[in-house]
PDB file of C-alpha atoms in Angstrom:
ATOM      1  CA  MET A  13    -138.881 126.345 -18.768  1.00  0.00           C
ATOM      2  CA  VAL A  14    -140.801 123.583 -20.489  1.00  0.00           C
ATOM      3  CA  ILE A  15    -140.071 122.218 -23.959  1.00  0.00           C
ATOM      4  CA  SER A  16    -142.799 120.025 -25.428  1.00  0.00           C
ATOM      5  CA  LEU A  17    -142.617 118.060 -28.652  1.00  0.00           C
ATOM      6  CA  THR A  18    -145.579 117.039 -30.739  1.00  0.00           C
ATOM      7  CA  GLU A  19    -145.890 113.390 -31.696  1.00  0.00           C
ATOM      8  CA  ALA A  20    -144.741 114.262 -35.235  1.00  0.00           C
ATOM      9  CA  ALA A  21    -141.596 115.987 -33.885  1.00  0.00           C
ATOM     10  CA  VAL A  22    -140.763 113.066 -31.571  1.00  0.00           C
ATOM     11  CA  ASN A  23    -141.181 110.547 -34.387  1.00  0.00           C
ATOM     12  CA  LYS A  24    -138.965 112.557 -36.767  1.00  0.00           C
ATOM     13  CA  LEU A  25    -136.244 113.138 -34.151  1.00  0.00           C
ATOM     14  CA  LYS A  26    -136.130 109.426 -33.348  1.00  0.00           C
ATOM     15  CA  LYS A  27    -135.650 108.637 -37.065  1.00  0.00           C
ATOM     16  CA  ILE A  28    -132.908 111.189 -37.759  1.00  0.00           C
ATOM     17  CA  ASP A  29    -129.481 109.590 -38.002  1.00  0.00           C
ATOM     18  CA  THR A  30    -126.810 111.958 -36.659  1.00  0.00           C
ATOM     19  CA  ASN A  31    -123.204 111.361 -35.768  1.00  0.00           C
ATOM     20  CA  GLU A  32    -122.385 110.814 -32.101  1.00  0.00           C
ATOM     21  CA  ASN A  33    -121.252 114.427 -31.554  1.00  0.00           C
ATOM     22  CA  GLN A  34    -124.381 116.144 -32.860  1.00  0.00           C
ATOM     23  CA  PHE A  35    -127.490 116.827 -30.809  1.00  0.00           C
ATOM     24  CA  PRO A  36    -130.758 118.682 -31.441  1.00  0.00           C
ATOM     25  CA  ARG A  37    -130.421 122.314 -30.353  1.00  0.00           C
ATOM     26  CA  ILE A  38    -132.933 125.150 -30.275  1.00  0.00           C
ATOM     27  CA  ASP A  39    -131.221 128.162 -31.798  1.00  0.00           C
ATOM     28  CA  ALA A  40    -132.332 131.800 -31.911  1.00  0.00           C
ATOM     29  CA  ASP A  41    -131.709 133.790 -35.076  1.00  0.00           C
ATOM     30  CA  ILE A  42    -131.634 137.453 -34.009  1.00  0.00           C
ATOM     31  CA  ALA A  43    -131.832 140.304 -36.495  1.00  0.00           C
ATOM     32  CA  GLY A  44    -132.482 143.988 -36.241  1.00  0.00           C
ATOM     33  CA  GLY A  45    -131.165 147.431 -35.779  1.00  0.00           C
ATOM     34  CA  CYS A  46    -133.659 149.713 -34.147  1.00  0.00           C
ATOM     35  CA  GLY A  47    -136.035 146.843 -33.390  1.00  0.00           C
ATOM     36  CA  ILE A  48    -135.415 143.159 -32.923  1.00  0.00           C
ATOM     37  CA  SER A  49    -136.677 140.050 -34.688  1.00  0.00           C
ATOM     38  CA  VAL A  50    -136.223 136.582 -33.210  1.00  0.00           C
ATOM     39  CA  LYS A  51    -136.847 133.340 -35.090  1.00  0.00           C
ATOM     40  CA  PHE A  52    -136.262 129.953 -33.491  1.00  0.00           C
ATOM     41  CA  THR A  53    -134.980 126.916 -35.369  1.00  0.00           C
ATOM     42  CA  LEU A  54    -133.982 123.381 -34.515  1.00  0.00           C
ATOM     43  CA  ILE A  55    -130.448 122.585 -35.621  1.00  0.00           C
ATOM     44  CA  PHE A  56    -128.068 119.684 -35.017  1.00  0.00           C
ATOM     45  CA  ASP A  57    -124.849 120.815 -33.419  1.00  0.00           C
ATOM     46  CA  GLU A  58    -122.089 119.817 -31.026  1.00  0.00           C
ATOM     47  CA  MET A  59    -122.583 120.134 -27.292  1.00  0.00           C
ATOM     48  CA  ARG A  60    -121.549 123.456 -25.751  1.00  0.00           C
ATOM     49  CA  ARG A  61    -120.099 123.825 -22.300  1.00  0.00           C
ATOM     50  CA  ASN A  62    -122.972 125.685 -20.599  1.00  0.00           C
ATOM     51  CA  ASP A  63    -125.929 124.156 -22.439  1.00  0.00           C
ATOM     52  CA  THR A  64    -129.189 123.510 -20.674  1.00  0.00           C
ATOM     53  CA  VAL A  65    -130.346 119.999 -21.505  1.00  0.00           C
ATOM     54  CA  ILE A  66    -134.052 119.218 -21.495  1.00  0.00           C
ATOM     55  CA  GLU A  67    -135.148 115.630 -21.992  1.00  0.00           C
ATOM     56  CA  TYR A  68    -138.475 114.762 -23.555  1.00  0.00           C
ATOM     57  CA  GLU A  69    -139.455 111.118 -24.137  1.00  0.00           C
ATOM     58  CA  GLY A  70    -135.792 110.091 -24.252  1.00  0.00           C
ATOM     59  CA  ILE A  71    -134.787 112.893 -26.631  1.00  0.00           C
ATOM     60  CA  GLN A  72    -132.315 115.450 -25.312  1.00  0.00           C
ATOM     61  CA  ILE A  73    -132.797 119.003 -26.584  1.00  0.00           C
ATOM     62  CA  ARG A  74    -129.993 121.472 -25.902  1.00  0.00           C
ATOM     63  CA  ILE A  75    -130.396 125.210 -25.415  1.00  0.00           C
ATOM     64  CA  ASP A  76    -127.622 127.744 -24.916  1.00  0.00           C
ATOM     65  CA  HIS A  77    -128.020 130.615 -22.437  1.00  0.00           C
ATOM     66  CA  PHE A  78    -128.347 133.212 -25.201  1.00  0.00           C
ATOM     67  CA  THR A  79    -131.303 131.435 -26.811  1.00  0.00           C
ATOM     68  CA  LYS A  80    -132.896 130.465 -23.496  1.00  0.00           C
ATOM     69  CA  ARG A  81    -133.578 134.055 -22.515  1.00  0.00           C
ATOM     70  CA  TYR A  82    -135.767 134.587 -25.593  1.00  0.00           C
ATOM     71  CA  LEU A  83    -137.899 131.435 -25.269  1.00  0.00           C
ATOM     72  CA  ASP A  84    -141.360 131.458 -23.743  1.00  0.00           C
ATOM     73  CA  GLU A  85    -141.959 129.649 -20.471  1.00  0.00           C
ATOM     74  CA  VAL A  86    -143.530 126.831 -22.530  1.00  0.00           C
ATOM     75  CA  THR A  87    -142.138 126.227 -26.020  1.00  0.00           C
ATOM     76  CA  GLN A  88    -143.522 123.648 -28.421  1.00  0.00           C
ATOM     77  CA  VAL A  89    -141.556 121.936 -31.189  1.00  0.00           C
ATOM     78  CA  ASP A  90    -143.601 120.581 -34.098  1.00  0.00           C
ATOM     79  CA  TYR A  91    -142.696 118.908 -37.393  1.00  0.00           C
ATOM     80  CA  THR A  92    -144.336 118.768 -40.816  1.00  0.00           C
ATOM     81  CA  GLU A  93    -142.939 117.334 -44.044  1.00  0.00           C
ATOM     82  CA  GLU A  94    -143.637 120.625 -45.822  1.00  0.00           C
ATOM     83  CA  GLN A  95    -142.005 123.019 -43.348  1.00  0.00           C
ATOM     84  CA  GLY A  96    -139.687 120.837 -41.290  1.00  0.00           C
ATOM     85  CA  PHE A  97    -139.311 121.645 -37.594  1.00  0.00           C
ATOM     86  CA  HIS A  98    -141.251 124.601 -36.205  1.00  0.00           C
ATOM     87  CA  VAL A  99    -140.068 125.904 -32.833  1.00  0.00           C
ATOM     88  CA  GLY A 100    -142.215 128.146 -30.640  1.00  0.00           C
ATOM     89  CA  GLU A 101    -143.407 131.537 -31.730  1.00  0.00           C
ATOM     90  CA  SER A 102    -141.077 133.920 -33.508  1.00  0.00           C
ATOM     91  CA  PHE A 103    -141.484 137.530 -32.501  1.00  0.00           C
ATOM     92  CA  SER A 104    -140.386 141.033 -33.352  1.00  0.00           C
ATOM     93  CA  SER A 105    -140.260 144.339 -31.557  1.00  0.00           C
ATOM     94  CA  SER A 106    -140.028 147.706 -33.248  1.00  0.00           C
ATOM     95  CA  ALA A 107    -139.564 149.753 -30.106  1.00  0.00           C
ATOM     96  CA  CYS A 108    -137.064 152.441 -31.030  1.00  0.00           C
ATOM     97  CA  ALA A 109    -135.899 155.280 -28.818  1.00  0.00           C
ATOM     98  CA  THR A 110    -136.613 158.681 -30.309  1.00  0.00           C
TER      99      THR A 110
END
């Protein structure tokens, strides 16, 4: 698994002032009933016991096992002032058993 950060994302993450117990984390927001919808976000949270830690230009990004299984092999994190952090590609599946 590879996490890459655009220059804009790296610059913003280096400027963000967090307390010593909060770290950037990629989080999956899962919704659905018959199908599934997955949207990825970057949050700031405490470390979890079984996190995977990926370091990019001195920035440590944490990913829990639940989220990790939904990420692409290569996931890019970008940042814009208008939309904030954008993580990878969200996806949905409407495959329902009939």
